[in-house]
Every structure is written in C-alpha cells, then in structure tokens.
C-alpha cells in the first residue's frame, strides 16, 4: 500500500482477538507503512501494535477513534504480502492476531506500559506513626527500599493485593502509581567507528600511541574501535582526546551479529542421477506458474538435499526467494553448511538457538533483501520474504514441526498454506512420509515424486532383526547388547569405521524401584517415575525437572535399597566403554547438548572421525549424513510402540527407518542390527525394508475404521489446574457444555464426535492435574463453529479462574 487513509487497522500485541482502528496524526502520515510497529493507547495503558493496512472510517465519531502515539520502526518488520497469512493463522488456530505476529517476530522487540507503585512522603510519615492497618503497613514497608510493580509487590509480601486496596491507598496519598514503558530490549547492535577529519596533524603534539592510531587511520580510512584496540590496546581511552582536538570523528554504526561458525569451502552443483533430474525438471517447470504442492518420497541417502539446492538455484535465477525448513537445530547446521558452500552469504538462519540480537539481525537481513534464502526450524516459516518462489520442508514427517505451547501451529501445514497464499511451490520431502501427506497424494491434493535409489548406486543397509525375548534371561550387558551386536561393533572398529547406537531414552536407569516395598521412585510433582542419571548422580524428572539426590531413601518406606532397573543412553554409553575401552565413545542426547555449540561439537567429532561410537536418542536419527558410519545398532525398537496414541505405529516406523538410513551412506555398505521384543509387528518389518508403501497400506485401514486423521480433523481441549477436584469438576463442566451445544445444533449432532472428558494418560505434570476432551469431525468448519461457541458465546462456562483451558487444533501429542 503506497497511500494511506487517515485510519489504519492495527493488531495489538496482547491476547485480544480483534484488530482495532486508530487515527494517524498528519505529521506521521508519510511514515506509515504496513509491517511497522506503533505505540498506541489501549485501555488505560500504552502498548505495541502492528500496522496491517489502512481502513475506512467507522461509524464512530472522529473524537472516539484514538490517535497513534509513535512509530517505533524506521523500516517495516514484515511485508504486506504476509498479512493474509497472519490472518489465516489467527482464524484457523483461533489465536489472537497480535499474538500470532508477536510469535513470528524476533523476541524482545515490543514495548508495554506497566504501573509502578512507589511510597510518598506522606506514606513514609504514616509508616513511622504505625497508624495504618497491618496489610497497608506491609505494603509501605516493602516500598520503602524501591518502587515496584503490583505483581512483584504481591510476591514480596506473599499475599494477594486487591486493586481496590491500591486505589484506597492512592486516594489517601500513601502511595503513587506511575506508568512506565518497558521492553524493547532487542535492537540493532551499534559499534563505534573512527575516521580522520583533518589531514594536517602535527606529529610533534602526539604521543607514540596516538601517532600509531593516526597512521592506521591514514592507511585504512576508517576503523572500528574494536580493530583499533588490536593495534593499540589503549586506543579506547585515547580517541576521546583526539576527537576533542578535531583530528578524528567517532560515529556509531550498526554491526551484524554473525551466528555462523567457521568458514566453509565453496561447492558446485553435483552430477545428478536420472531420478534427481526428473524430480528437478518437474518442480522447476512449476516455479512462477502458480501454487502447487509436491511430496518428495526419497529413500535415505537418495540425494534429496542436492535436489533442494538445485531447485533453490532455479528459484533465485527467477528472482524469487526460498524458505527451507528443517526440523531441529542440529540439522540446520548441516543444511546451512551445504547451502552456504553453494550459495555464499545470501543465506540467513532463523531458530531458537540464536540470541535475540542475532535473530533480529537475521530477520532484518531477510526483510531488507540482503538474504534470499532462509533456513531454519519451524519459526522460519514466518521469514519476511515478499516474493517467494519455493518453500521446502525437509523431513516433513517430523513431530518437531508442531509447536506445543503458545501458538500451537504445525509448520509443515503452514508451509502449504503460505505457498497457496503466495501462489508459489511447496516441496515437502521425507524418506518416511507422514500418513497425512501421503493420503493427500492419493486424493490428488499433492503430486508424488520419488527417489527409489541411493546416489552412486549405493545399496540400502542390510538389516538383521534380533528377538530380545530370546535373551531376556541373560544378565548384565548381554541383556541389552546381543552377541550379534557385540560382534558387529567389534568388526566395525577393526575396520576403523564408525558406529551409531540408538536408544530413545536418556539417563542411566529409567525405572528405579525400592527393593523392600516394590514401589517405583516417583516424581513429587508428576505422575511419572524418576530416571536415574549417573553423571549428575541424581534422580531426575524429564517432565518438570525435579531432582532427588542419589543417596535418598525410598519416599514410601524409607529403605536405602533402591534397584536401578530400566535402560537409558547413559547405561549404554557406560556398557560400550567397558566392552570397548580403546574406542572413542560419545553420547548425544538432551543432557549432553544443552550448552550452546555442544551439538556442533559432537557433529564435528563425527565428521572429523574423532568419535568412533556415538550413542544417542532420536537426535541422531534425523537426516545426518556421515559417510564413515557403517553400523547402526538399535538397542530396543519398541519403546514408542506401547504409547497410548493412534500414531504410535507410524512414529515407530519413521524413527526406525530414519535411524537405519544413517548406515552405509559412503562407499562402504552399511549394516543395521535391530533389537526388538516384537519382531513380527508390521511397523518393525516395514522399517527393516524401508518400505513406506507397505506400512501405509497396513496402517490406513485402522485409521479409516476408527475415523482418525487423515479421515477426520481433531481439536483437543486441554484442561489443567493445581487443584485436583476443581480441575476435574471444570473438565466435566466443559464436557457438558460440548455435549449441550452439540445436542442443540443439528449439524453438530451428525458431524461432531465428542470423546471425554477423561484424565490425560499422564494425569499430573509439574503439579498440574490434567484432563482432556477430543472433538472429531470430517469437516473443520463444524469444529471451528463449536469451539467459537464455547470460547466466545459461552466464555463464562468455558473459562474458570485458576484452571487453564487450551484449544489445540490438529493435536499431535495425546499424552
């Protein structure tokens, strides 16, 4: 929009569902632009809003429509083309549009106004007299040292302070409430730069160090203070006096915070297989020809990444931008390295591993047009590109694309939506496509592309299934490392090749049990067993973080005899080190990858062959390409099969096929030892041959008969609270509301199925009691209508104080 009316449509960065009309003062009119933030009055405070466009004057009088107070950005943070996308997300996920935009943008940008309470002179005098009620005295005493917000005041005195009491104390002149703007921590990074202002400088007046500074500036023209300091360590203290004499000028310049690591050697396009050529040709012909979605089903090691890079190159030739989504930060590093080697510095990365400042810089590089390719985890789907040519989603089946808090979106689904709204191509790829995506192929929503062979005619790894039931009576290490796996590790090490050992459970012992009373050692905040972590020498809860010292006795009977049953990656690592003491063994799970750079360090160790055996959880199963890994050992393939979730079989197949695919990606063929208690299960057998179609054909009849996705759409209503009975009662009340609204609407009776309310499979996490209701329908419109009725027409019955109610469209996690 190039011209703006007097009125603009603004989304407020607060949990409110509507947009609002504001007036633009004449002196601001030339600075108004879609995508800029503005400071606006909202109720009694000032908040950040986002300009979405101009709008017609409403029926309200001009005086009633409030003026914007300030424009907070010099340049727009997002283009006008992304606004329909934000509106779609808000409507589909039933989430406030201002909060949608806030979730998309780098954190720490927004300003909010808070009431800060301070004590007056009158309040100090009254405090000395001791002439006020106890609660007022506590408040005044707390405010004597420093002013604070009402929320913090409640924490200090550990009591709830009603607004009416604050108002009474203000009226008595004991306290005063002032409004302050806070926030906006994330800004461009500024660095001081020095340049000469005079060519005629008398060297006689200068010290040796100052002369060095002047000589350096004569040679370079302009230098940052940071660089000057390397030449002259005392430079920061000397430049001020040189500026005062008029010899130099000091200015502040924006500096780009580079999140990339080491430099990477350039790379050129690889020779393609016939399958790759066919795939690239078909997708390239669709670029700039409207919306289309392709599902690339390619076996592990078939060269999907090369396909992505060559299609990105085609899009850039046509002056279009590219978004590449990768499920996890560990994979972003690998993908970013390969893209940077091919495309250079036009790459930007967006993910939660960046600092707020780094993320802001990357965002602004995309917004300004400096970067043409954005690579990132799920939040990269919001990259502020205007002219998108292709959106690529790698490992599209991965559950990490689903956000599980705040705005609960699925980035894979949003990739298709954004491609449709931007009239461009969506390419989603996986060796193990999701049931949902392949179903979309069968109903002609997506076009299927296949890569059935690995590059350079490399064979798929040979998979041997070991029945763990035959060795369950063995003791010690032999109980979970079979003789076949032991022998295979030994021979692989002798050939100086690398090994992955996979177990999707971290810690040392997952089921510590009291030897006296037989009770499990459980978390005090959750209905779950603690896991013993040998390295930390403590029992830990993997849900709330609660820890118990390893020396603790049984909480039930007080006995000190606790048996450490169950497996975890720590136990596997310890066993491997005892069996193969000369091998360099490392572990990759959440415990070893919390520090910044730790994931990269482990992956670098694999790449440089300083690691012989890597033990890990599902983090090692996803998309990593290390040619010297020739053996994959799956310690127990059944852990996800027993979960109370209709997707359990699908997740098991995907995980096993993916981790198996890490073997034999170089010149030496690979081998997989798959240990299981369910050797006949179709998920295990399909994973053995990496045969997705066989798995799909076995799984899809179950989904159809039970009307589960992809044959229906679902909404999960999650109810949680710290009072067990109140949470239960409200869950039942919301369930009654669902059923009542269903009975009173003919279209709902036929189309919507209400399951629950029922306690969640994990009934308590972090002291919160949890219930859930599942709504199923063949059409999403009816589900939206029912949820809208509950949230907006019956909000007093749907929401309750101290009980949290969350609506999750297309839920992934049923636990």
PDB file of C-alpha atoms in Angstrom, residues 382-533:
ATOM      1  CA  UNK A 382       7.390 -16.626   9.103  1.00  0.00           C
ATOM      2  CA  UNK A 383      10.515 -15.327   7.264  1.00  0.00           C
ATOM      3  CA  UNK A 384       9.586 -11.834   5.973  1.00  0.00           C
ATOM      4  CA  UNK A 385      10.054 -12.513   2.259  1.00  0.00           C
ATOM      5  CA  UNK A 386       7.808 -10.771  -0.223  1.00  0.00           C
ATOM      6  CA  UNK A 387       8.372 -12.748  -3.425  1.00  0.00           C
ATOM      7  CA  UNK A 388       8.671 -16.460  -2.541  1.00  0.00           C
ATOM      8  CA  UNK A 389       9.423 -18.967  -5.278  1.00  0.00           C
ATOM      9  CA  UNK A 390       9.560 -22.217  -3.297  1.00  0.00           C
ATOM     10  CA  UNK A 391       9.077 -23.387   0.291  1.00  0.00           C
ATOM     11  CA  UNK A 392      10.964 -26.606   1.087  1.00  0.00           C
ATOM     12  CA  UNK A 393      10.148 -28.746   4.143  1.00  0.00           C
ATOM     13  CA  UNK A 394      12.787 -31.399   4.839  1.00  0.00           C
ATOM     14  CA  UNK A 395      11.870 -34.451   6.981  1.00  0.00           C
ATOM     15  CA  UNK A 396       8.233 -33.343   6.695  1.00  0.00           C
ATOM     16  CA  UNK A 397       7.044 -36.220   8.889  1.00  0.00           C
ATOM     17  CA  UNK A 398       8.920 -34.925  11.946  1.00  0.00           C
ATOM     18  CA  UNK A 399       6.836 -34.103  15.029  1.00  0.00           C
ATOM     19  CA  UNK A 400       9.173 -31.204  15.851  1.00  0.00           C
ATOM     20  CA  UNK A 401       7.280 -29.106  13.284  1.00  0.00           C
ATOM     21  CA  UNK A 402       4.376 -28.969  15.745  1.00  0.00           C
ATOM     22  CA  UNK A 403       4.662 -26.158  18.311  1.00  0.00           C
ATOM     23  CA  UNK A 404       3.418 -27.364  21.707  1.00  0.00           C
ATOM     24  CA  UNK A 405       2.958 -24.085  23.588  1.00  0.00           C
ATOM     25  CA  UNK A 406       1.556 -20.643  22.865  1.00  0.00           C
ATOM     26  CA  UNK A 407       0.554 -20.594  19.197  1.00  0.00           C
ATOM     27  CA  UNK A 408       0.219 -24.360  18.577  1.00  0.00           C
ATOM     28  CA  UNK A 409       0.866 -24.384  14.837  1.00  0.00           C
ATOM     29  CA  UNK A 410       2.258 -27.069  12.543  1.00  0.00           C
ATOM     30  CA  UNK A 411       4.978 -25.511  10.349  1.00  0.00           C
ATOM     31  CA  UNK A 412       4.616 -28.220   7.676  1.00  0.00           C
ATOM     32  CA  UNK A 413       0.925 -27.400   7.239  1.00  0.00           C
ATOM     33  CA  UNK A 414       1.642 -23.661   7.312  1.00  0.00           C
ATOM     34  CA  UNK A 415       4.240 -24.143   4.556  1.00  0.00           C
ATOM     35  CA  UNK A 416       1.473 -25.386   2.248  1.00  0.00           C
ATOM     36  CA  UNK A 417      -0.870 -22.558   3.327  1.00  0.00           C
ATOM     37  CA  UNK A 418       1.778 -19.867   2.783  1.00  0.00           C
ATOM     38  CA  UNK A 419       2.660 -21.339  -0.614  1.00  0.00           C
ATOM     39  CA  UNK A 420      -1.016 -21.158  -1.584  1.00  0.00           C
ATOM     40  CA  UNK A 421      -1.392 -17.543  -0.378  1.00  0.00           C
ATOM     41  CA  UNK A 422       1.882 -16.579  -2.145  1.00  0.00           C
ATOM     42  CA  UNK A 423       0.974 -18.519  -5.295  1.00  0.00           C
ATOM     43  CA  UNK A 424       4.243 -20.485  -5.220  1.00  0.00           C
ATOM     44  CA  UNK A 425       5.553 -24.059  -4.907  1.00  0.00           C
ATOM     45  CA  UNK A 426       5.658 -26.120  -1.710  1.00  0.00           C
ATOM     46  CA  UNK A 427       8.015 -29.122  -1.757  1.00  0.00           C
ATOM     47  CA  UNK A 428       7.820 -31.423   1.251  1.00  0.00           C
ATOM     48  CA  UNK A 429      10.267 -34.298   1.445  1.00  0.00           C
ATOM     49  CA  UNK A 430      10.967 -37.380   3.550  1.00  0.00           C
ATOM     50  CA  UNK A 431      12.213 -40.945   3.364  1.00  0.00           C
ATOM     51  CA  UNK A 432       9.276 -41.818   5.635  1.00  0.00           C
ATOM     52  CA  UNK A 433       6.361 -39.531   4.661  1.00  0.00           C
ATOM     53  CA  UNK A 434       3.598 -38.894   7.168  1.00  0.00           C
ATOM     54  CA  UNK A 435       0.331 -40.775   6.689  1.00  0.00           C
ATOM     55  CA  UNK A 436      -1.392 -37.380   6.284  1.00  0.00           C
ATOM     56  CA  UNK A 437       0.873 -36.231   3.448  1.00  0.00           C
ATOM     57  CA  UNK A 438       0.708 -39.499   1.526  1.00  0.00           C
ATOM     58  CA  UNK A 439      -3.080 -39.550   1.893  1.00  0.00           C
ATOM     59  CA  UNK A 440      -3.068 -36.089   0.242  1.00  0.00           C
ATOM     60  CA  UNK A 441      -1.224 -37.718  -2.688  1.00  0.00           C
ATOM     61  CA  UNK A 442      -3.924 -40.395  -3.002  1.00  0.00           C
ATOM     62  CA  UNK A 443      -6.694 -37.747  -3.169  1.00  0.00           C
ATOM     63  CA  UNK A 444      -4.668 -35.630  -5.680  1.00  0.00           C
ATOM     64  CA  UNK A 445      -4.009 -32.699  -3.336  1.00  0.00           C
ATOM     65  CA  UNK A 446      -0.260 -33.302  -3.593  1.00  0.00           C
ATOM     66  CA  UNK A 447       1.827 -34.572  -6.523  1.00  0.00           C
ATOM     67  CA  UNK A 448       4.108 -37.504  -5.677  1.00  0.00           C
ATOM     68  CA  UNK A 449       7.785 -37.506  -6.668  1.00  0.00           C
ATOM     69  CA  UNK A 450      10.041 -40.461  -5.847  1.00  0.00           C
ATOM     70  CA  UNK A 451      13.731 -41.232  -5.426  1.00  0.00           C
ATOM     71  CA  UNK A 452      13.840 -45.012  -5.047  1.00  0.00           C
ATOM     72  CA  UNK A 453      17.602 -45.482  -5.259  1.00  0.00           C
ATOM     73  CA  UNK A 454      20.538 -44.126  -3.298  1.00  0.00           C
ATOM     74  CA  UNK A 455      23.075 -41.976  -5.126  1.00  0.00           C
ATOM     75  CA  UNK A 456      26.099 -43.691  -6.745  1.00  0.00           C
ATOM     76  CA  UNK A 457      24.064 -46.929  -6.737  1.00  0.00           C
ATOM     77  CA  UNK A 458      24.814 -47.445  -3.037  1.00  0.00           C
ATOM     78  CA  UNK A 459      22.714 -50.268  -1.548  1.00  0.00           C
ATOM     79  CA  UNK A 460      20.359 -49.786   1.369  1.00  0.00           C
ATOM     80  CA  UNK A 461      21.817 -51.210   4.589  1.00  0.00           C
ATOM     81  CA  UNK A 462      21.338 -54.875   5.376  1.00  0.00           C
ATOM     82  CA  UNK A 463      19.010 -55.114   8.428  1.00  0.00           C
ATOM     83  CA  UNK A 464      19.196 -58.007  10.903  1.00  0.00           C
ATOM     84  CA  UNK A 465      16.334 -58.343  13.414  1.00  0.00           C
ATOM     85  CA  UNK A 466      17.272 -59.741  16.836  1.00  0.00           C
ATOM     86  CA  UNK A 467      14.462 -61.134  19.007  1.00  0.00           C
ATOM     87  CA  UNK A 468      15.137 -59.767  22.514  1.00  0.00           C
ATOM     88  CA  UNK A 469      12.752 -62.330  24.029  1.00  0.00           C
ATOM     89  CA  UNK A 470      15.441 -64.962  23.485  1.00  0.00           C
ATOM     90  CA  UNK A 471      17.999 -63.141  25.642  1.00  0.00           C
ATOM     91  CA  UNK A 472      15.718 -61.605  28.309  1.00  0.00           C
ATOM     92  CA  UNK A 473      17.003 -64.034  30.955  1.00  0.00           C
ATOM     93  CA  UNK A 474      20.626 -63.021  30.340  1.00  0.00           C
ATOM     94  CA  UNK A 475      22.385 -60.902  32.954  1.00  0.00           C
ATOM     95  CA  UNK A 476      24.351 -57.664  32.739  1.00  0.00           C
ATOM     96  CA  UNK A 477      25.335 -56.124  29.429  1.00  0.00           C
ATOM     97  CA  UNK A 478      24.254 -59.206  27.438  1.00  0.00           C
ATOM     98  CA  UNK A 479      20.629 -58.408  28.301  1.00  0.00           C
ATOM     99  CA  UNK A 480      20.596 -55.350  26.020  1.00  0.00           C
ATOM    100  CA  UNK A 481      23.678 -55.770  23.791  1.00  0.00           C
ATOM    101  CA  UNK A 482      23.173 -59.069  21.986  1.00  0.00           C
ATOM    102  CA  UNK A 483      26.114 -61.202  20.914  1.00  0.00           C
ATOM    103  CA  UNK A 484      25.369 -60.317  17.258  1.00  0.00           C
ATOM    104  CA  UNK A 485      25.533 -56.579  18.010  1.00  0.00           C
ATOM    105  CA  UNK A 486      28.673 -57.013  20.134  1.00  0.00           C
ATOM    106  CA  UNK A 487      30.440 -58.903  17.342  1.00  0.00           C
ATOM    107  CA  UNK A 488      29.323 -56.363  14.693  1.00  0.00           C
ATOM    108  CA  UNK A 489      30.691 -53.430  16.784  1.00  0.00           C
ATOM    109  CA  UNK A 490      33.995 -55.261  17.247  1.00  0.00           C
ATOM    110  CA  UNK A 491      34.448 -55.899  13.492  1.00  0.00           C
ATOM    111  CA  UNK A 492      33.414 -52.341  12.548  1.00  0.00           C
ATOM    112  CA  UNK A 493      36.004 -50.872  14.923  1.00  0.00           C
ATOM    113  CA  UNK A 494      38.663 -53.168  13.478  1.00  0.00           C
ATOM    114  CA  UNK A 495      37.888 -51.721  10.018  1.00  0.00           C
ATOM    115  CA  UNK A 496      38.216 -48.184  11.520  1.00  0.00           C
ATOM    116  CA  UNK A 497      34.613 -47.334  10.646  1.00  0.00           C
ATOM    117  CA  UNK A 498      32.044 -45.502  12.811  1.00  0.00           C
ATOM    118  CA  UNK A 499      29.019 -46.758  14.724  1.00  0.00           C
ATOM    119  CA  UNK A 500      25.701 -45.274  15.897  1.00  0.00           C
ATOM    120  CA  UNK A 501      23.871 -46.885  18.814  1.00  0.00           C
ATOM    121  CA  UNK A 502      20.274 -45.716  19.175  1.00  0.00           C
ATOM    122  CA  UNK A 503      18.008 -45.819  22.231  1.00  0.00           C
ATOM    123  CA  UNK A 504      15.193 -43.299  22.534  1.00  0.00           C
ATOM    124  CA  UNK A 505      15.500 -42.896  26.300  1.00  0.00           C
ATOM    125  CA  UNK A 506      18.088 -40.803  28.126  1.00  0.00           C
ATOM    126  CA  UNK A 507      19.576 -41.288  31.581  1.00  0.00           C
ATOM    127  CA  UNK A 508      21.085 -44.368  33.191  1.00  0.00           C
ATOM    128  CA  UNK A 509      18.109 -46.248  34.687  1.00  0.00           C
ATOM    129  CA  UNK A 510      14.558 -45.355  33.638  1.00  0.00           C
ATOM    130  CA  UNK A 511      12.728 -47.344  36.339  1.00  0.00           C
ATOM    131  CA  UNK A 512      14.331 -47.152  39.815  1.00  0.00           C
ATOM    132  CA  UNK A 513      12.383 -49.358  42.241  1.00  0.00           C
ATOM    133  CA  UNK A 514      12.585 -49.908  46.022  1.00  0.00           C
ATOM    134  CA  UNK A 515      13.864 -53.423  46.767  1.00  0.00           C
ATOM    135  CA  UNK A 516      11.892 -53.517  50.069  1.00  0.00           C
ATOM    136  CA  UNK A 517       8.385 -52.298  49.211  1.00  0.00           C
ATOM    137  CA  UNK A 518       8.487 -52.633  45.419  1.00  0.00           C
ATOM    138  CA  UNK A 519       7.272 -49.076  44.807  1.00  0.00           C
ATOM    139  CA  UNK A 520       8.738 -47.008  41.963  1.00  0.00           C
ATOM    140  CA  UNK A 521      10.708 -43.887  42.875  1.00  0.00           C
ATOM    141  CA  UNK A 522       8.321 -41.254  41.562  1.00  0.00           C
ATOM    142  CA  UNK A 523       8.403 -37.514  40.956  1.00  0.00           C
ATOM    143  CA  UNK A 524       6.680 -35.486  43.671  1.00  0.00           C
ATOM    144  CA  UNK A 525       5.207 -33.127  41.038  1.00  0.00           C
ATOM    145  CA  UNK A 526       4.256 -35.569  38.259  1.00  0.00           C
ATOM    146  CA  UNK A 527       2.660 -38.989  37.906  1.00  0.00           C
ATOM    147  CA  UNK A 528       5.813 -40.468  36.411  1.00  0.00           C
ATOM    148  CA  UNK A 529       8.846 -42.461  37.561  1.00  0.00           C
ATOM    149  CA  UNK A 530      12.104 -40.595  38.057  1.00  0.00           C
ATOM    150  CA  UNK A 531      15.105 -41.521  35.900  1.00  0.00           C
ATOM    151  CA  UNK A 532      18.496 -42.076  37.493  1.00  0.00           C
ATOM    152  CA  UNK A 533      21.277 -40.007  35.871  1.00  0.00           C
TER     153      UNK A 533
END
